[in-house]
Coordinates of C-alpha atoms (C1' of nucleotides) in Angstrom, one line a residue:
Chain B
M1 CA 356.0 24.6 101.4
L2 CA 354.2 27.9 101.3
Q3 CA 355.1 30.3 98.5
I4 CA 353.9 33.9 98.5
Y5 CA 354.3 36.6 95.9
N6 CA 356.6 39.3 97.1
T7 CA 355.9 42.7 95.6
L8 CA 359.4 43.7 96.3
T9 CA 361.0 41.0 94.0
R10 CA 357.9 40.6 91.8
Q11 CA 358.0 36.8 92.1
K12 CA 356.8 34.0 94.2
E13 CA 359.2 33.1 97.0
Y14 CA 359.3 30.3 99.6
F15 CA 358.1 31.7 102.9
R16 CA 360.7 31.3 105.6
P17 CA 359.9 33.2 108.8
L18 CA 362.5 35.2 110.6
H19 CA 362.0 33.3 113.7
E20 CA 361.3 29.6 113.7
G21 CA 357.7 28.8 114.2
R22 CA 356.6 32.4 114.5
V23 CA 355.2 34.9 112.1
G24 CA 354.8 38.7 112.4
M25 CA 352.5 40.3 110.0
Y26 CA 351.2 43.8 109.6
V27 CA 348.3 44.9 107.5
C28 CA 347.1 48.4 106.7
G29 CA 343.6 48.7 108.3
P30 CA 340.8 51.1 107.7
T31 CA 340.7 54.9 108.1
V32 CA 337.6 55.1 110.3
Y33 CA 335.7 58.1 108.9
G34 CA 333.0 56.2 106.9
D35 CA 331.3 52.8 106.6
A36 CA 333.2 49.9 105.4
H37 CA 332.7 49.1 101.8
L38 CA 333.8 46.3 99.4
G39 CA 337.2 47.7 99.2
H40 CA 337.7 47.1 102.9
A41 CA 336.4 43.5 102.6
R42 CA 339.0 42.4 100.1
P43 CA 342.2 43.0 102.1
A44 CA 340.5 42.0 105.3
I45 CA 339.5 38.6 103.8
T46 CA 342.7 38.1 101.9
F47 CA 344.9 38.5 105.0
D48 CA 342.4 36.7 107.1
L49 CA 342.9 33.8 104.8
L50 CA 346.7 34.1 105.2
F51 CA 346.3 34.5 109.0
R52 CA 344.2 31.4 109.2
Y53 CA 346.4 29.3 106.9
L54 CA 349.6 30.3 108.7
Q55 CA 348.0 29.1 111.9
Y56 CA 347.0 25.9 110.2
L57 CA 350.6 25.4 109.2
G58 CA 351.4 25.6 112.9
Y59 CA 352.9 29.0 113.2
K60 CA 352.3 31.2 116.1
V61 CA 351.2 34.4 114.4
R62 CA 351.1 37.9 115.7
Y63 CA 348.8 39.8 113.3
V64 CA 348.8 43.6 113.7
R65 CA 346.1 45.6 111.8
N66 CA 346.0 49.3 112.6
I67 CA 343.1 51.7 112.9
T68 CA 343.8 55.0 111.3
D69 CA 342.0 57.5 113.4
V70 CA 344.4 60.4 113.1
G71 CA 343.4 60.8 109.5
H72 CA 345.4 61.3 106.5
L73 CA 345.4 64.7 105.0
E74 CA 342.6 65.4 102.8
H75 CA 343.6 67.0 99.6
D76 CA 340.9 69.3 98.5
A77 CA 339.5 72.7 99.2
D78 CA 339.7 72.2 102.9
E79 CA 343.5 72.6 102.9
G80 CA 345.3 70.4 105.3
E81 CA 342.3 69.4 107.4
D82 CA 342.3 65.8 108.1
K83 CA 339.5 63.5 107.3
I84 CA 338.4 62.7 110.8
A85 CA 338.5 66.3 111.8
K86 CA 336.4 67.3 108.8
K87 CA 333.8 64.7 109.4
A88 CA 333.7 65.6 113.1
R89 CA 333.1 69.3 112.3
L90 CA 330.3 68.4 109.8
E91 CA 328.6 66.1 112.3
Q92 CA 329.3 68.3 115.4
L93 CA 331.0 65.4 117.2
E94 CA 334.3 65.0 118.9
P95 CA 336.8 63.5 116.4
M96 CA 337.3 60.5 118.7
E97 CA 333.6 60.0 118.7
V98 CA 333.5 59.8 115.0
A99 CA 336.4 57.4 114.9
Q100 CA 334.9 55.2 117.6
Y101 CA 331.6 55.1 115.8
Y102 CA 333.0 53.9 112.5
A103 CA 335.5 51.6 114.2
N104 CA 332.6 49.9 115.9
R105 CA 330.7 49.6 112.6
Y106 CA 333.8 48.2 110.9
H107 CA 334.2 45.5 113.5
H108 CA 330.6 44.6 113.2
D109 CA 330.9 44.2 109.4
M110 CA 334.2 42.2 109.7
E111 CA 332.5 39.9 112.2
A112 CA 329.7 39.3 109.7
L113 CA 332.3 38.4 107.1
N114 CA 333.8 36.0 109.6
V115 CA 337.1 37.9 109.5
L116 CA 339.0 37.0 112.7
P117 CA 340.1 39.9 114.8
P118 CA 343.8 40.6 114.6
S119 CA 346.1 39.9 117.5
I120 CA 346.7 43.6 118.1
E121 CA 344.7 46.5 116.6
P122 CA 346.6 49.6 117.5
H123 CA 345.2 53.1 117.0
A124 CA 347.3 55.8 115.4
S125 CA 346.0 58.3 117.9
G126 CA 347.2 56.1 120.8
H127 CA 350.8 56.1 119.4
I128 CA 351.6 59.7 118.9
M129 CA 354.6 59.4 121.2
E130 CA 356.0 56.5 119.3
Q131 CA 355.6 58.4 116.0
I132 CA 357.3 61.5 117.4
E133 CA 360.2 59.4 118.5
F134 CA 360.4 57.8 115.1
V135 CA 360.5 61.2 113.4
Q136 CA 363.2 62.2 115.8
K137 CA 365.3 59.2 114.8
I138 CA 365.0 60.1 111.2
L139 CA 366.0 63.7 112.0
D140 CA 368.9 62.5 114.0
K141 CA 370.1 60.4 111.1
G142 CA 370.0 63.4 108.9
Y143 CA 367.3 62.2 106.5
A144 CA 364.7 64.8 107.4
Y145 CA 364.5 68.6 107.8
I146 CA 362.3 71.0 109.7
S147 CA 360.5 73.6 107.8
N148 CA 358.0 76.1 109.4
G149 CA 357.1 73.7 112.2
S150 CA 356.7 70.7 110.0
V151 CA 359.1 67.9 109.4
Y152 CA 359.7 66.5 105.9
M153 CA 361.6 63.5 104.6
D154 CA 364.6 64.5 102.6
V155 CA 364.1 62.1 99.8
E156 CA 367.0 63.2 97.8
K157 CA 369.4 62.7 100.7
Y158 CA 367.8 59.4 101.4
A159 CA 368.1 58.2 97.8
Q160 CA 371.9 58.8 98.0
D161 CA 372.2 56.1 100.6
F162 CA 369.3 53.8 99.9
H163 CA 367.2 52.8 97.0
Y164 CA 364.1 54.9 97.0
G165 CA 361.4 53.5 94.7
K166 CA 362.4 49.8 94.9
L167 CA 358.9 48.7 95.8
S168 CA 357.0 50.6 93.2
G169 CA 359.6 50.5 90.5
R170 CA 359.8 54.3 90.2
N171 CA 362.8 56.5 90.2
L172 CA 363.2 60.0 91.4
N173 CA 363.4 61.5 87.9
D174 CA 360.0 60.1 87.0
I175 CA 358.5 61.4 90.2
Q176 CA 360.1 64.7 89.9
T177 CA 358.5 65.5 86.6
D178 CA 355.1 64.9 88.0
T179 CA 354.8 68.0 90.1
R180 CA 351.5 68.9 91.5
E181 CA 349.9 71.5 93.7
L182 CA 349.7 70.4 97.3
D183 CA 349.4 72.1 100.6
G184 CA 352.8 73.0 102.1
Q185 CA 354.5 72.5 98.7
D186 CA 356.6 75.6 99.2
E187 CA 357.9 74.4 102.6
K188 CA 359.5 71.4 100.9
K189 CA 362.9 71.2 99.2
H190 CA 361.4 68.9 96.6
S191 CA 358.0 68.0 95.5
Y192 CA 358.6 64.4 96.3
D193 CA 359.5 65.0 99.9
F194 CA 356.7 63.9 102.2
A195 CA 355.6 65.0 105.6
L196 CA 356.7 63.2 108.7
W197 CA 355.1 65.7 111.0
K198 CA 352.7 68.4 110.0
K199 CA 352.1 71.6 111.8
A200 CA 348.4 72.1 112.4
S201 CA 346.6 75.1 111.1
P202 CA 344.6 77.1 113.7
E203 CA 341.2 75.6 112.8
H204 CA 342.6 72.1 112.8
I205 CA 341.1 70.3 115.8
M206 CA 343.1 67.1 115.9
R207 CA 346.5 68.1 117.2
W208 CA 349.3 67.0 119.6
H209 CA 352.3 68.7 121.1
S210 CA 355.7 67.9 119.6
P211 CA 359.2 69.3 119.6
W212 CA 358.5 71.0 116.3
S213 CA 354.9 72.3 116.6
D214 CA 351.4 71.5 117.6
G215 CA 350.3 69.2 114.9
F216 CA 349.9 65.7 113.8
P217 CA 351.9 62.9 112.3
G218 CA 352.5 62.5 108.6
W219 CA 350.5 60.2 106.3
H220 CA 352.8 57.2 106.5
M221 CA 354.3 57.4 110.0
E222 CA 351.9 55.4 112.0
C223 CA 352.6 52.1 110.2
S224 CA 356.3 52.5 110.5
A225 CA 356.1 53.3 114.2
M226 CA 353.5 50.8 115.2
G227 CA 354.8 48.0 113.1
C228 CA 358.2 48.5 114.7
K229 CA 356.7 48.7 118.2
Y230 CA 354.7 45.5 118.0
L231 CA 356.7 43.4 115.5
G232 CA 360.2 44.6 115.9
E233 CA 362.7 46.3 113.7
E234 CA 362.4 43.5 111.2
F235 CA 359.4 41.3 110.6
D236 CA 358.0 38.9 108.1
I237 CA 354.9 40.1 106.2
H238 CA 353.4 43.5 105.4
G239 CA 350.1 43.5 103.5
G240 CA 347.7 46.0 102.1
G241 CA 345.9 47.0 98.9
M242 CA 347.8 47.5 95.7
D243 CA 346.9 51.1 95.7
L244 CA 349.1 51.6 98.7
I245 CA 352.3 50.5 97.0
F246 CA 353.0 54.1 96.1
P247 CA 353.4 56.3 97.9
H248 CA 352.3 54.8 101.2
H249 CA 354.4 51.7 101.4
E250 CA 357.3 53.2 99.5
A251 CA 357.4 56.0 102.1
E252 CA 357.2 53.5 104.9
I253 CA 360.2 51.7 103.6
A254 CA 362.1 55.0 103.3
Q255 CA 361.1 56.0 106.9
S256 CA 362.1 52.7 108.4
C257 CA 365.4 52.5 106.5
A258 CA 366.2 56.1 107.4
A259 CA 365.5 55.6 111.0
L260 CA 366.9 52.1 111.5
G261 CA 369.4 51.8 108.7
H262 CA 367.9 48.6 107.3
D263 CA 364.8 47.1 105.8
T264 CA 362.0 46.2 108.1
V265 CA 359.7 44.1 106.0
R266 CA 360.7 40.8 104.3
Y267 CA 357.6 40.0 102.3
W268 CA 355.4 42.6 100.9
M269 CA 352.0 41.3 99.8
H270 CA 349.3 43.3 98.0
N271 CA 345.8 42.4 97.1
N272 CA 344.3 43.6 93.9
M273 CA 341.4 46.0 93.6
I274 CA 337.7 45.6 93.2
T275 CA 335.8 47.0 90.3
I276 CA 332.1 47.5 89.9
A277 CA 330.7 46.7 86.5
G278 CA 334.2 47.1 85.1
K279 CA 334.9 50.5 86.8
K280 CA 337.1 51.2 89.7
M281 CA 335.3 51.7 92.9
G282 CA 336.4 54.8 94.8
K283 CA 335.0 57.5 97.0
S284 CA 335.6 60.1 94.3
Y285 CA 333.7 58.0 91.8
G286 CA 330.6 57.7 93.9
N287 CA 330.1 54.1 92.9
F288 CA 331.1 52.4 96.0
I289 CA 328.8 50.1 97.8
T290 CA 329.0 49.7 101.6
L291 CA 328.9 46.3 103.1
Q292 CA 325.7 47.1 104.9
Q293 CA 324.1 47.9 101.5
F294 CA 325.2 44.5 100.2
F295 CA 323.8 42.8 103.2
K296 CA 320.5 44.6 102.9
G297 CA 320.3 44.8 99.1
E298 CA 319.9 48.6 99.3
H299 CA 321.7 49.8 96.2
Q300 CA 320.6 50.5 92.7
L301 CA 323.2 48.2 91.2
L302 CA 322.1 45.3 93.3
S303 CA 319.2 43.0 92.3
K304 CA 318.8 41.7 95.8
A305 CA 320.6 41.4 99.2
F306 CA 323.7 39.2 99.5
S307 CA 324.7 37.5 102.6
P308 CA 328.1 38.2 104.2
M309 CA 329.1 34.6 103.4
T310 CA 328.2 35.1 99.8
I311 CA 330.5 38.1 99.6
R312 CA 333.3 36.2 101.3
F313 CA 332.8 33.2 99.0
F314 CA 332.8 35.4 96.0
I315 CA 336.0 37.2 97.0
L316 CA 337.7 33.8 97.7
M317 CA 336.6 32.5 94.3
A318 CA 339.1 34.8 92.7
H319 CA 342.8 34.8 93.4
Y320 CA 343.7 37.8 95.6
R321 CA 346.1 39.2 93.1
S322 CA 343.5 39.4 90.3
T323 CA 341.0 42.2 90.0
V324 CA 337.5 41.1 90.8
D325 CA 334.5 42.6 89.2
F326 CA 331.3 42.8 91.2
S327 CA 328.0 42.5 89.5
S328 CA 324.6 41.1 90.6
E329 CA 324.9 38.4 88.1
A330 CA 328.3 37.2 89.3
L331 CA 327.1 37.4 92.9
E332 CA 324.1 35.3 92.2
A333 CA 326.2 32.6 90.7
A334 CA 328.5 32.7 93.7
E335 CA 325.4 32.5 96.0
K336 CA 324.3 29.3 94.2
G337 CA 327.7 27.8 94.3
L338 CA 328.0 28.5 98.0
A339 CA 324.6 26.9 98.6
R340 CA 325.8 23.8 96.8
M341 CA 328.9 23.7 98.9
Q342 CA 326.8 24.1 102.1
E343 CA 324.5 21.3 101.0
A344 CA 327.5 19.0 100.4
Y345 CA 328.9 20.0 103.8
T346 CA 325.7 19.2 105.7
R347 CA 325.4 15.9 103.8
L348 CA 328.9 14.9 104.5
M349 CA 328.5 15.4 108.2
S350 CA 325.4 13.2 108.2
L351 CA 326.8 10.4 106.1
K352 CA 326.8 6.9 107.5
A353 CA 329.9 4.8 107.1
A354 CA 329.9 1.4 105.4
D355 CA 332.3 -1.5 105.3
K356 CA 334.3 -0.2 102.4
T357 CA 334.7 2.7 100.1
T358 CA 333.3 2.1 96.6
I359 CA 334.0 5.4 95.0
E360 CA 337.3 7.0 94.0
L361 CA 338.3 9.7 96.4
T362 CA 341.0 12.2 95.5
N363 CA 343.5 13.0 98.1
L364 CA 341.6 16.2 98.8
K365 CA 343.8 17.3 101.7
E366 CA 347.0 17.2 99.7
L367 CA 345.4 19.0 96.8
C368 CA 344.1 21.7 99.0
I369 CA 347.4 22.2 100.7
E370 CA 349.1 22.3 97.4
A371 CA 346.8 25.0 96.2
M372 CA 347.1 27.1 99.4
D373 CA 350.9 26.7 99.3
D374 CA 350.9 28.3 95.8
D375 CA 350.4 31.9 96.9
L376 CA 347.0 31.2 98.6
N377 CA 345.2 29.9 95.5
S378 CA 341.7 29.8 97.1
P379 CA 339.9 29.3 93.7
I380 CA 341.7 26.1 93.2
V381 CA 340.9 24.9 96.8
I382 CA 337.3 25.7 96.0
S383 CA 337.4 23.7 92.8
H384 CA 338.8 20.7 94.6
L385 CA 336.0 21.0 97.1
F386 CA 333.4 21.0 94.4
D387 CA 335.0 17.9 92.9
S388 CA 334.7 16.3 96.3
A389 CA 331.1 17.5 96.7
R390 CA 330.2 15.4 93.7
A391 CA 331.5 12.3 95.3
I392 CA 329.8 13.2 98.6
N393 CA 326.5 13.6 96.7
T394 CA 326.9 10.2 95.0
I395 CA 327.4 8.5 98.4
Y396 CA 324.5 10.5 99.8
D397 CA 322.3 9.3 97.0
G398 CA 323.2 5.7 97.9
K399 CA 325.0 5.0 94.7
A400 CA 328.3 4.4 96.5
T401 CA 329.5 3.8 100.0
I402 CA 332.4 5.1 102.1
S403 CA 334.4 3.4 104.9
S404 CA 334.4 4.7 108.4
E405 CA 338.1 5.6 108.1
D406 CA 337.7 7.5 104.8
L407 CA 334.6 9.2 106.0
T408 CA 336.3 10.6 109.1
A409 CA 339.2 11.8 107.0
L410 CA 337.0 13.5 104.5
Q411 CA 334.9 15.2 107.2
T412 CA 338.1 16.5 108.9
T413 CA 339.5 17.8 105.7
W414 CA 336.2 19.6 104.8
K415 CA 336.0 21.1 108.2
T416 CA 339.6 22.2 108.1
F417 CA 339.5 23.8 104.7
V418 CA 336.0 25.1 104.5
T419 CA 335.4 26.3 108.0
D420 CA 338.9 26.9 109.5
I421 CA 340.9 28.1 106.5
L422 CA 338.4 29.6 104.0
G423 CA 336.5 30.8 107.0
L424 CA 333.1 29.9 105.5
R425 CA 330.4 29.5 108.1
M426 CA 328.6 26.3 107.3
E427 CA 326.3 25.8 110.3
D428 CA 322.6 26.5 110.0
T429 CA 321.6 30.0 110.2
A430 CA 319.7 29.0 113.4
G431 CA 323.0 28.8 115.2
A432 CA 321.7 29.2 118.8
D433 CA 319.1 26.5 119.1
N434 CA 316.6 27.5 121.6
G435 CA 313.1 26.3 122.4
K436 CA 311.4 28.6 119.9
I437 CA 313.5 27.3 117.0
S438 CA 312.9 23.7 117.8
A439 CA 309.2 24.3 118.1
Y440 CA 309.1 25.9 114.7
K441 CA 311.2 23.1 113.2
G442 CA 308.8 20.6 114.7
A443 CA 305.9 22.4 113.1
V444 CA 307.4 22.3 109.7
D445 CA 308.3 18.7 110.1
M446 CA 304.7 18.0 111.1
L447 CA 303.3 19.6 108.0
L448 CA 305.7 17.7 105.8
T449 CA 304.8 14.5 107.6
M450 CA 301.2 15.2 106.7
R451 CA 302.2 15.7 103.1
Q452 CA 303.9 12.3 103.2
Q453 CA 300.7 10.7 104.2
A454 CA 298.8 12.6 101.5
K455 CA 301.3 11.3 99.0
Q456 CA 300.9 7.8 100.1
E457 CA 297.2 8.2 99.7
K458 CA 297.9 9.7 96.2
D459 CA 296.1 12.9 97.3
W460 CA 298.2 15.1 95.0
A461 CA 296.1 18.1 95.6
K462 CA 296.7 18.2 99.3
S463 CA 300.3 17.2 98.9
D464 CA 301.0 19.9 96.4
Y465 CA 299.1 22.5 98.4
I466 CA 301.3 21.9 101.4
R467 CA 304.5 22.1 99.3
N468 CA 303.4 25.1 97.4
Q469 CA 302.3 27.0 100.5
L470 CA 305.6 26.3 102.2
T471 CA 307.5 27.2 99.1
A472 CA 305.7 30.5 98.9
L473 CA 306.8 31.2 102.4
G474 CA 310.4 30.7 101.4
F475 CA 311.0 27.1 102.2
S476 CA 312.7 24.7 99.9
I477 CA 311.3 21.2 99.9
K478 CA 313.1 18.2 98.6
D479 CA 311.5 14.8 98.5
K480 CA 313.7 11.8 99.3
K481 CA 313.2 8.2 98.7
D482 CA 311.7 7.6 102.1
G483 CA 311.2 11.0 103.6
F484 CA 311.8 14.6 103.0
E485 CA 314.3 17.4 103.5
W486 CA 313.7 21.1 103.9
S487 CA 315.5 24.3 104.4
L488 CA 314.7 28.0 104.6
Chain X
rG1 C1' 353.6 61.5 79.8
rG2 C1' 356.0 57.8 83.4
rU3 C1' 355.4 52.9 86.1
rA4 C1' 353.0 48.2 86.8
rC5 C1' 349.4 44.9 85.1
rC6 C1' 345.5 42.6 82.3
rU7 C1' 342.6 40.7 77.7
rU8 C1' 340.3 32.8 78.6
rG9 C1' 333.9 29.7 76.4
rC10 C1' 326.9 32.9 77.3
rC11 C1' 328.7 35.0 82.5
rC12 C1' 332.2 34.6 86.7
rG13 C1' 337.0 32.6 87.1
rA14 C1' 341.8 29.0 87.6
rG15 C1' 345.9 27.4 84.7
rU16 C1' 351.6 23.8 84.3
rG17 C1' 354.8 24.7 77.3
rG18 C1' 351.9 18.6 75.2
rU19 C1' 346.6 15.6 79.2
rU20 C1' 338.7 17.6 81.8
rA21 C1' 340.1 23.5 86.1
rG22 C1' 335.8 24.7 89.0
rG23 C1' 331.1 27.4 89.6
rG24 C1' 326.7 29.7 87.3
rA25 C1' 323.5 29.5 82.9
rC26 C1' 321.9 26.4 78.9
rC27 C1' 320.7 21.4 76.3
rG28 C1' 319.8 16.0 76.8
rG29 C1' 319.2 11.7 80.1
rU30 C1' 318.3 9.0 85.0
rC31 C1' 315.2 9.4 89.3
rU32 C1' 310.1 11.4 90.6
rG33 C1' 302.7 11.3 90.6
rC34 C1' 304.6 16.2 89.2
rA35 C1' 308.4 19.3 91.0
rA36 C1' 312.9 20.4 93.6
rA37 C1' 317.5 18.4 94.6
rA38 C1' 321.1 15.0 93.1
rC39 C1' 323.7 12.1 89.6
rC40 C1' 325.3 11.1 84.3
rG41 C1' 326.3 13.2 79.5
rG42 C1' 326.9 17.6 76.1
rG43 C1' 328.5 21.8 73.5
rG44 C1' 331.6 25.4 73.1
rA45 C1' 337.8 29.4 74.9
rC46 C1' 342.2 31.1 75.1
rA47 C1' 342.1 39.8 71.9
rG48 C1' 344.7 40.1 66.7
rC49 C1' 349.2 39.3 63.8
rG50 C1' 354.2 37.3 63.6
rG51 C1' 358.4 34.5 66.1
rU52 C1' 360.9 30.4 69.1
rU53 C1' 359.5 25.1 69.5
rC54 C1' 358.3 18.5 67.4
rG55 C1' 354.3 21.0 70.1
rA56 C1' 352.1 27.4 73.1
rA57 C1' 346.2 29.9 76.0
rU58 C1' 351.1 29.1 78.6
rC59 C1' 357.8 31.8 76.3
rU60 C1' 359.0 36.2 72.8
rG61 C1' 357.9 40.7 69.5
rC62 C1' 354.5 44.0 67.6
rU63 C1' 349.3 45.9 67.2
rA64 C1' 344.5 46.8 69.4
rG65 C1' 341.6 47.3 73.7
rG66 C1' 341.2 47.8 79.1
rU67 C1' 342.7 48.6 84.3
rA68 C1' 345.6 50.4 88.3
rC69 C1' 349.2 53.7 90.5
rC70 C1' 351.7 58.6 89.9
rU71 C1' 346.4 62.7 94.1
rC72 C1' 342.4 60.9 99.4
rC73 C1' 341.3 55.8 98.5
rA74 C1' 341.4 48.8 100.0

RNA sequence: GGUACCUUGCCCGAGUGGUUAGGGACCGGUCUGCAAAACCGGGGACAGCGGUUCGAAUCUGCUAGGUACCUCCA
């Protein structure tokens, strides 16, 4: 039975959905004002893994992942101007044009990583009404106040009736001592009060009408409003990066409890961060690498380009609650490991069954399920698959045989876990086979057939020449007992 | 300063109180005209110091080092 680590209780819990056979999950998506980087890949892949596994378990899953295109406030010299608006002004574009541009690029990168699209991908800008209504509910319940056209959460009042800080383990006293300078500070009763609705300054170009002012919703409002709209007042899983625990998710809990009088989320899940050469990756650190840079190898820290599947595999090789450190060396190791797995996969699918099985096969399927049930332990799943790969290679080498029944079961398990659950694309890069590709394949086969003949005639010079030339072009040639094998 | 967490072999990275994680690299062997691939074998690890225990990398205390959050960020 699936266990997942709940940040709220800080322990693994058996997962029991609110409604039999159905799961509602919400994951914080990207703010679309820049290209997707590694930090976006981690939660996308982590929760894609969960999405896929829940479906494998037979649940009907509604997976909501938002697009933040209203922009969170940017806290720097450009007081109160939101990120999308700032970028739009710099690039002389409509704010929505910027958001659309980066949303498209995000989707493109996610597709490359084989991240399945969520069931619903709501845009914050398309749910201003819902957010206004949500703010109004909080006001009606008396947990918010209006100040100079903006609406703020009255955290102190809220904390009298609910437990503020239960997700992050903070208490109001701690937070109170850490005062800081922030726009609109003097409008608030307390420094820890946060904006539910913000009045727009005159130069602020992203703005909407509301009962309180022309402005825009607060930082955390969209997730409360859209989660509630599409998943209901109570739903199963809410995910995101660990850096969102405070204040973002803490504020979400407060908003929802204030408006609805009860908790909304039952299981909070958080993926850990990514570091680059031991250092945190962040916009303000200038050491973040976009996914496109990975795919193209265009970054000083990268020795070469890394395919999307290598990135995915590398992320899955670590457990989602561990930090994972990116380095060219580690990625190259992952790349080779993935190639080994791909090789075993291809071989498995081409194996011929014999009368009986003469090799000990582990109960791979049960082992993989056990690992996944243990809080999505993908590294363990991968290690079981590698164990299985050794057996497959032994059979492939003709040193053992496998029965038809065992072979079918093994093929099914591999396909299920490698392709469907881990989401690793295993088919040849030449996915769409058209005439051109088969012609080129035929040409390579022909060259290698010529090499076979040369070998039989012990014409090593000719034989090596063909192999060396093809190797230089990027082919990898492997001789077999009675034939050859090649790949690009 | 407050809160949470981490420290595993050359590198990445799992881990249940007692039994081989796995991958990469490396070394040796088998196979091969030579390679490549594959297979077999190999070495080595649990930050330091105490405690609990028959037994701890795994529980506990302290020390050292590191990371994240508290501020936009995945």
